[in-house]
mmCIF file of C-alpha atoms in Angstrom:
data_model
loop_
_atom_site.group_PDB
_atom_site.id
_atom_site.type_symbol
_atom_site.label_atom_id
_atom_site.label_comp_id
_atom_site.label_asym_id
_atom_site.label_seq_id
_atom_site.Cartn_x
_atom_site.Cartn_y
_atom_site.Cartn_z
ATOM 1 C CA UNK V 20 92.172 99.006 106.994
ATOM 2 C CA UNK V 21 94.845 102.138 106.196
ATOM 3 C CA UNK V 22 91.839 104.394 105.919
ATOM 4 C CA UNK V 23 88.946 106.014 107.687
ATOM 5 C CA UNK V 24 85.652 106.015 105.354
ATOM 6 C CA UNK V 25 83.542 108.950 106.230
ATOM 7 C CA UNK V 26 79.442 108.929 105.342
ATOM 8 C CA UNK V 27 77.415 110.144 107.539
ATOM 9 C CA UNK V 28 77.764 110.989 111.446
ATOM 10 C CA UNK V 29 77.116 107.548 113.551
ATOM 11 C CA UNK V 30 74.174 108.525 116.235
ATOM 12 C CA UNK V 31 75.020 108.971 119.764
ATOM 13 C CA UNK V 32 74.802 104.797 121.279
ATOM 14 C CA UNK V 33 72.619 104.190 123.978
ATOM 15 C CA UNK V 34 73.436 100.557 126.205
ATOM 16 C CA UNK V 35 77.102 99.518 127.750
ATOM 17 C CA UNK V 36 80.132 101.669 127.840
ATOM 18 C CA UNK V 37 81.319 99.749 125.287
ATOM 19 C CA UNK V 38 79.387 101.139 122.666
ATOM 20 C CA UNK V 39 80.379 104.750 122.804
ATOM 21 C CA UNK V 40 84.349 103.441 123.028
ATOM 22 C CA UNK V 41 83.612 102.092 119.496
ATOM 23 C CA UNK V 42 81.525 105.092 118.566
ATOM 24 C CA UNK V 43 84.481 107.479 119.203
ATOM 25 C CA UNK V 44 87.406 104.829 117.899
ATOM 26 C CA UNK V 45 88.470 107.075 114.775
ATOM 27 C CA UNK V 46 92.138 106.412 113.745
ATOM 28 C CA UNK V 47 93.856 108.763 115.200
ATOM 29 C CA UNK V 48 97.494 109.503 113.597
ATOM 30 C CA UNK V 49 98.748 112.794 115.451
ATOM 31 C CA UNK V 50 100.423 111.460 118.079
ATOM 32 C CA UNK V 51 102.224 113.407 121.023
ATOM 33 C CA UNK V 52 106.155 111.737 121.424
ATOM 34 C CA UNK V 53 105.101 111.374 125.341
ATOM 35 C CA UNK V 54 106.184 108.141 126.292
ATOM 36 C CA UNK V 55 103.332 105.095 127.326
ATOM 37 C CA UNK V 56 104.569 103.159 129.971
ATOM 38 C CA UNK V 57 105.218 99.740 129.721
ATOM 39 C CA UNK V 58 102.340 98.396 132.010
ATOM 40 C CA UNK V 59 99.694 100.610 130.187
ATOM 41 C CA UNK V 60 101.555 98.651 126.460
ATOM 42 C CA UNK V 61 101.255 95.331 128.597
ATOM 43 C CA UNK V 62 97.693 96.192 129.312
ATOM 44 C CA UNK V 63 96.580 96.384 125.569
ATOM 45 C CA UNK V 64 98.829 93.005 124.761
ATOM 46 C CA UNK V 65 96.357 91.359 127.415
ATOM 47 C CA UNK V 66 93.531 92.788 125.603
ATOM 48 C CA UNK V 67 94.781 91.419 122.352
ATOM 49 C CA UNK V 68 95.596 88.065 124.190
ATOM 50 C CA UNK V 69 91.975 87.733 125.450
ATOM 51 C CA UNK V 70 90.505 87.735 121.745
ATOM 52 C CA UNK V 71 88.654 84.633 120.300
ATOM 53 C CA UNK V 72 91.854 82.555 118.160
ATOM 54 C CA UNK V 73 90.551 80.479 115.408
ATOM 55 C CA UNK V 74 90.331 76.429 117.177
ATOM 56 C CA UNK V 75 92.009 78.435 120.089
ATOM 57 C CA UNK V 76 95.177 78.103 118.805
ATOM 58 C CA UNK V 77 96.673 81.084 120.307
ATOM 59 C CA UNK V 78 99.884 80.631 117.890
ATOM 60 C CA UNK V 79 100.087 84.714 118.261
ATOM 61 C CA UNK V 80 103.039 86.373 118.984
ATOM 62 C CA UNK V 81 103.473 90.278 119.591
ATOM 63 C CA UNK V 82 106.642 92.540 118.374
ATOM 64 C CA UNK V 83 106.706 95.764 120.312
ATOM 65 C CA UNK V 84 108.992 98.924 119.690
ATOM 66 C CA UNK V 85 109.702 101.473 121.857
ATOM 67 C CA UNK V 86 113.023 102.198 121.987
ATOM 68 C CA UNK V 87 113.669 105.581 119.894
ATOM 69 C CA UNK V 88 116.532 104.054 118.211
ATOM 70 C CA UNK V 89 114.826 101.050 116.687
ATOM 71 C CA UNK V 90 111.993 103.328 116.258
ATOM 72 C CA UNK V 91 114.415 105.669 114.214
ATOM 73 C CA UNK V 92 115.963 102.949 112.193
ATOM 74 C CA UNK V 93 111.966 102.159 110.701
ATOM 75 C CA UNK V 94 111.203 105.189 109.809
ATOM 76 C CA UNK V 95 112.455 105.256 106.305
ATOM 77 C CA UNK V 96 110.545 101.718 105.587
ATOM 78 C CA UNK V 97 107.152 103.217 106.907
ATOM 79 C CA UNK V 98 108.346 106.634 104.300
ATOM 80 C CA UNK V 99 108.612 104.018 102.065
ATOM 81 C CA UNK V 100 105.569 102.181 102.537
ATOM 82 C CA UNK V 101 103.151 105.495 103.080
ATOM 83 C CA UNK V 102 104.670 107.009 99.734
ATOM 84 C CA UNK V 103 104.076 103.902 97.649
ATOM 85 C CA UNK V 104 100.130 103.528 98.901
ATOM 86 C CA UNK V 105 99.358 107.661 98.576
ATOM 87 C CA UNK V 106 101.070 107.344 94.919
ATOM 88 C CA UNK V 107 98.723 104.483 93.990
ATOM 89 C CA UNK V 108 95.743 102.986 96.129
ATOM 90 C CA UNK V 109 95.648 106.177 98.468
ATOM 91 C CA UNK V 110 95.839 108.650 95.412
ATOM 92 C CA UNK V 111 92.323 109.492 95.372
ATOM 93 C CA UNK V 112 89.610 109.886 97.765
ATOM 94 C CA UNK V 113 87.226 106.619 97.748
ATOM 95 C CA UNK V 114 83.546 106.660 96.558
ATOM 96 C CA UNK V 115 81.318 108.465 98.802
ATOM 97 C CA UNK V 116 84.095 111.063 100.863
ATOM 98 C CA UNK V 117 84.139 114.494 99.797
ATOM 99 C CA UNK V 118 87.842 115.799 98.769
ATOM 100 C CA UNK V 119 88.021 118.194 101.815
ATOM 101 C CA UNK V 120 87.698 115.182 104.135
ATOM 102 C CA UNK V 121 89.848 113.026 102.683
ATOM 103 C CA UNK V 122 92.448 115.819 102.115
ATOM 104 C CA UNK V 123 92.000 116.069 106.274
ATOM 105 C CA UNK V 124 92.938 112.399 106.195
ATOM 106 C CA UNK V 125 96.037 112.757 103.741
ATOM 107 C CA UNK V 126 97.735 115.338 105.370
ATOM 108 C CA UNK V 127 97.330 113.121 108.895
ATOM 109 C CA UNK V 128 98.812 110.334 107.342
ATOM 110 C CA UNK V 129 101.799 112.656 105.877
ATOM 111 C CA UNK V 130 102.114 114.104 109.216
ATOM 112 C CA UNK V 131 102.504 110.594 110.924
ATOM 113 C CA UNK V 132 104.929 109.599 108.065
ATOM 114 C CA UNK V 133 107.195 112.784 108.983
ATOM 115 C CA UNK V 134 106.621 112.066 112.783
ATOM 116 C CA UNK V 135 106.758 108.357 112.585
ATOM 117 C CA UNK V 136 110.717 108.441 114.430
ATOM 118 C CA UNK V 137 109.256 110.152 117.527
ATOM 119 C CA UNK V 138 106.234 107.487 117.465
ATOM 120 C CA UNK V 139 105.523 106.441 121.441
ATOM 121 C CA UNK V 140 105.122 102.442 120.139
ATOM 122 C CA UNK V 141 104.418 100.327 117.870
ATOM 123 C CA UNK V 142 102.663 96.958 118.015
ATOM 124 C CA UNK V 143 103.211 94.130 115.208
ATOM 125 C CA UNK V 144 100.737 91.445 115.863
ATOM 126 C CA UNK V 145 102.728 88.251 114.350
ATOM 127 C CA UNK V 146 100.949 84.658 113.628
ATOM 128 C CA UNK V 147 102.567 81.359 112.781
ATOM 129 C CA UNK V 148 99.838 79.045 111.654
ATOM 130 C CA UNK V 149 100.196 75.383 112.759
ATOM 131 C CA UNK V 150 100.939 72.379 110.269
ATOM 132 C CA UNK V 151 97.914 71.299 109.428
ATOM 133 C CA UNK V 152 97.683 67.270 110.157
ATOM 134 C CA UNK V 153 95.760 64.800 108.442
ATOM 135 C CA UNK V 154 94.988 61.583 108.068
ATOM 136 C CA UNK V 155 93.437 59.439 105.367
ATOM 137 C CA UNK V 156 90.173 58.560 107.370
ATOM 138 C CA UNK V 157 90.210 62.521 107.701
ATOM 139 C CA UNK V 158 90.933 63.584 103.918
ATOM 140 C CA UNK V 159 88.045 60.954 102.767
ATOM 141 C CA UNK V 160 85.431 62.880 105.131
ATOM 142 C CA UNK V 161 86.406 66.095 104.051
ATOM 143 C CA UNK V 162 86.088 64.839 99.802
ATOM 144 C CA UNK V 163 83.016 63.526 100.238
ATOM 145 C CA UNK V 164 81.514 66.563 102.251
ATOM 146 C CA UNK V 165 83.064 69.004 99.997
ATOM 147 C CA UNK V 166 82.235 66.812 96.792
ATOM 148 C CA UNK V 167 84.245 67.693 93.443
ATOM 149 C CA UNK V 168 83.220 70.873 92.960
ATOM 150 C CA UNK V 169 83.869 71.846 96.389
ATOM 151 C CA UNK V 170 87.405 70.212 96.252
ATOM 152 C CA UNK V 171 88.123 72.028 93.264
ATOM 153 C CA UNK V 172 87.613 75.336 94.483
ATOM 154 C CA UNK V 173 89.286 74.283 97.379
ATOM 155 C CA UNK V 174 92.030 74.133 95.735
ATOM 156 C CA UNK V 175 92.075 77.295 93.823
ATOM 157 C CA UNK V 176 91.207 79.436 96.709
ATOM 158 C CA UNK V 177 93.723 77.564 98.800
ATOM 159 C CA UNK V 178 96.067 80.490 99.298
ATOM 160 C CA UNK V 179 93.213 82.522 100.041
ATOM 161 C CA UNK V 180 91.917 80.169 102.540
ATOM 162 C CA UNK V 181 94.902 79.662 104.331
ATOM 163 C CA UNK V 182 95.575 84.008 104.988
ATOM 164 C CA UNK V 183 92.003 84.301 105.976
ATOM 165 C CA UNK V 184 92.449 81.443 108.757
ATOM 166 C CA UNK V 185 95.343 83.079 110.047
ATOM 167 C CA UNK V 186 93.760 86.197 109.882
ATOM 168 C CA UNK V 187 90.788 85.277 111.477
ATOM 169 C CA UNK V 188 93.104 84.049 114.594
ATOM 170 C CA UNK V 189 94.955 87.586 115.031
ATOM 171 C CA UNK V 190 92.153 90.313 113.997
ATOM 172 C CA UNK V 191 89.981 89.686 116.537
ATOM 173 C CA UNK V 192 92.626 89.805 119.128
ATOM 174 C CA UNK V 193 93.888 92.991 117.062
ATOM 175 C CA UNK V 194 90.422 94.652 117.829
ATOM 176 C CA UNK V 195 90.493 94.255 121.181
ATOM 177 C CA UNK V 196 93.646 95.757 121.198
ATOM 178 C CA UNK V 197 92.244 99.045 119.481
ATOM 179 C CA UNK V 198 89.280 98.662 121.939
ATOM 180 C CA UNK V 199 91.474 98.806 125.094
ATOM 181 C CA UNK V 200 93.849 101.692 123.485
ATOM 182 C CA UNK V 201 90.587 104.335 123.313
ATOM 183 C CA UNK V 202 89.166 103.054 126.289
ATOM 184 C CA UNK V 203 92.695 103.997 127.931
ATOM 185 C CA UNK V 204 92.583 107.181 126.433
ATOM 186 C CA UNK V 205 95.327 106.004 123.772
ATOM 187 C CA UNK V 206 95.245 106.704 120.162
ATOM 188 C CA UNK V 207 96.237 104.234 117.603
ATOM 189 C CA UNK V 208 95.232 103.208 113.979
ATOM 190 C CA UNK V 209 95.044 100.233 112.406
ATOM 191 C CA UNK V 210 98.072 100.154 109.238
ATOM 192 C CA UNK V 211 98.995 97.056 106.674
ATOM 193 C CA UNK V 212 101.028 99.402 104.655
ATOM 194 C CA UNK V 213 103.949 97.719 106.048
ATOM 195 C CA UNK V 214 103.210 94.538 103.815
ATOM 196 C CA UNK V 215 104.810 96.270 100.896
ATOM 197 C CA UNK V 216 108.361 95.724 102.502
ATOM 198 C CA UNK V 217 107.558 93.212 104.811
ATOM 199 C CA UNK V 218 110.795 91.023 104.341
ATOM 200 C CA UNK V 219 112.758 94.062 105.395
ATOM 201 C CA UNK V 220 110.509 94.751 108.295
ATOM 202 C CA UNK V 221 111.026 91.182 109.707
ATOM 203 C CA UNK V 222 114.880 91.999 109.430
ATOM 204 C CA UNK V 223 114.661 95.015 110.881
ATOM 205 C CA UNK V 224 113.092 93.532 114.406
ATOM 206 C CA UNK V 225 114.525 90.085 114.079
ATOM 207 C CA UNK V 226 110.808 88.338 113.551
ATOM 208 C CA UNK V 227 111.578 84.732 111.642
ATOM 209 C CA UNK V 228 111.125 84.007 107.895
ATOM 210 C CA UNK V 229 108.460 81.444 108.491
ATOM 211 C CA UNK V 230 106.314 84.017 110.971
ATOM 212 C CA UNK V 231 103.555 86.491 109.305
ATOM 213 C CA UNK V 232 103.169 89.807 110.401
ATOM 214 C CA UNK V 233 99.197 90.883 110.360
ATOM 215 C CA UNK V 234 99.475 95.499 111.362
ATOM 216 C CA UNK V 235 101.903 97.677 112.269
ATOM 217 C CA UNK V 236 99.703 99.818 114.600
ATOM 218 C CA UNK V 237 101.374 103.151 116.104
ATOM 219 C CA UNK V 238 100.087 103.875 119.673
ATOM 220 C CA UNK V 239 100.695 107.390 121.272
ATOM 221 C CA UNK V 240 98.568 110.173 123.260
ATOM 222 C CA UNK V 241 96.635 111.863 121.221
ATOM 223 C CA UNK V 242 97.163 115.278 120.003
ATOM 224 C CA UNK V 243 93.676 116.021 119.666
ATOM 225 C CA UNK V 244 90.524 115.051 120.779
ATOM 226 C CA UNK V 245 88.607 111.390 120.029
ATOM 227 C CA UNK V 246 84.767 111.961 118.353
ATOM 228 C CA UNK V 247 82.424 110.212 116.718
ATOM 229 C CA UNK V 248 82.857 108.049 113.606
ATOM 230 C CA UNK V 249 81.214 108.726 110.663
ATOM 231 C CA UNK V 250 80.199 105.400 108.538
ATOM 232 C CA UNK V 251 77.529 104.263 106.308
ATOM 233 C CA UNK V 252 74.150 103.962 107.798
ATOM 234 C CA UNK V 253 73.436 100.647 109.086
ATOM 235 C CA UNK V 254 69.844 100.231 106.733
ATOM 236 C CA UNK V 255 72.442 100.784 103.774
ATOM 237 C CA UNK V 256 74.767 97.894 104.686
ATOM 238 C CA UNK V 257 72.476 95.022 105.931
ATOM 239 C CA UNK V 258 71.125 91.995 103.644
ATOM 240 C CA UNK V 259 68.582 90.310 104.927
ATOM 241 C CA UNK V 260 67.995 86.810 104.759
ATOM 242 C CA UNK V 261 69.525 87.070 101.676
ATOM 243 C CA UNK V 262 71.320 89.449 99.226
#
């Protein structure tokens, strides 16, 4: 998610205009400090908003920066956050991108990090999951469907479990987001980084202890131009019927 992986050049889509939007949706990280106006940041929110919400929950909530000042102020925490993932996960280039490329990628990510104070906005999709309630009808159903070993890794995947269901309700709407940015000409990329110092990020912008914060995705006009993706064929990704 803090990286693009680059294989081999996706072929030109044929079908709805929706197809070569995600075709051409590389993260893009050179941004110019050009203001976006609020309507065109309200217009990507609304995309976000219309994105499937696990039992349509909707318990989203979105944090957006623009003023320079704030902006300014969380800088150092992304410097922060961008040094500690290119001195460890980000230190080498994954399995199957050639050194050039991912040097490309490196030094856009440094550049952002340098840049990040004049950064147009920034989006922080935010989720509080909703108390689960159950009763004892309810908790009998779900022990004998699961049965014990079911129940027992249940419980040892709980934490897993419960970050997945929240994630489930915000990435989708997060996509749709990222959809609506290229098709409005906007760059943006997709960043978790911010994880690493996420209780000071929350006290930076004022977002509650008991709220989780899912991306911190920049959003400018782009520097240069949007092309085509390069990812793994689709023949060398797909199982079928079975692994």
């Amino acid at each position: 998610m803090t990286f693009e992986t680059v294989y081999s050049d996706a072929p030109a889509p044929d079908g709805p205009a929706l197809f070569p939007t995600m075709a051409t949706m590389r993260a893009m990280r050179r941004l110019r400090p050009d203001a976006v106006p609020d309507e065109t940041i309200d217009r990507l929110v609304q995309a976000a908003v219309w994105g499937p919400s696990g039992g349509n929950m909707q318990a989203y909530e979105y944090v957006v920066v623009t003023d320079r000042a704030v902006m300014a102020d969380l800088a150092p925490l992304w410097k922060r956050c961008v040094d500690a993932y290119l001195a460890t996960t980000g230190k080498h280039a994954p399995k199957g991108m050639d050194d050039a490329a991912y040097g490309r990628m490196v030094a856009a990510i440094e550049y952002q990090r340098d840049h990040f104070a004049d950064t147009p906005a920034l989006i922080i999709p935010c989720y509080t999951f909703p108390e689960a309630q159950f009763d004892e009808e309810g908790l009998g159903v779900y022990a004998a469907s699961l049965g014990p070993a079911g129940l027992e890794h249940m419980a040892s995947t709980q934490t897993r479990f419960q970050a997945l269901a929240e994630g489930s309700c915000v990435y989708p709407g997060v996509q749709n987001l990222l959809l609506a940015a290229r098709a409005l000409g906007l760059a943006a990329n997709l960043t978790i980084w911010h994880l690493m110092l996420e209780q000071e990020w929350k006290k930076a912008l004022g977002i509650p202890s008991d709220t989780h914060t899912f991306a911190a995705i920049p959003v400018g006009w782009p520097q240069g131009n949007f092309g085509p993706v390069r990812r793994r064929p689709v023949a060398d990704v797909i199982h079928r019927n079975r692994w």
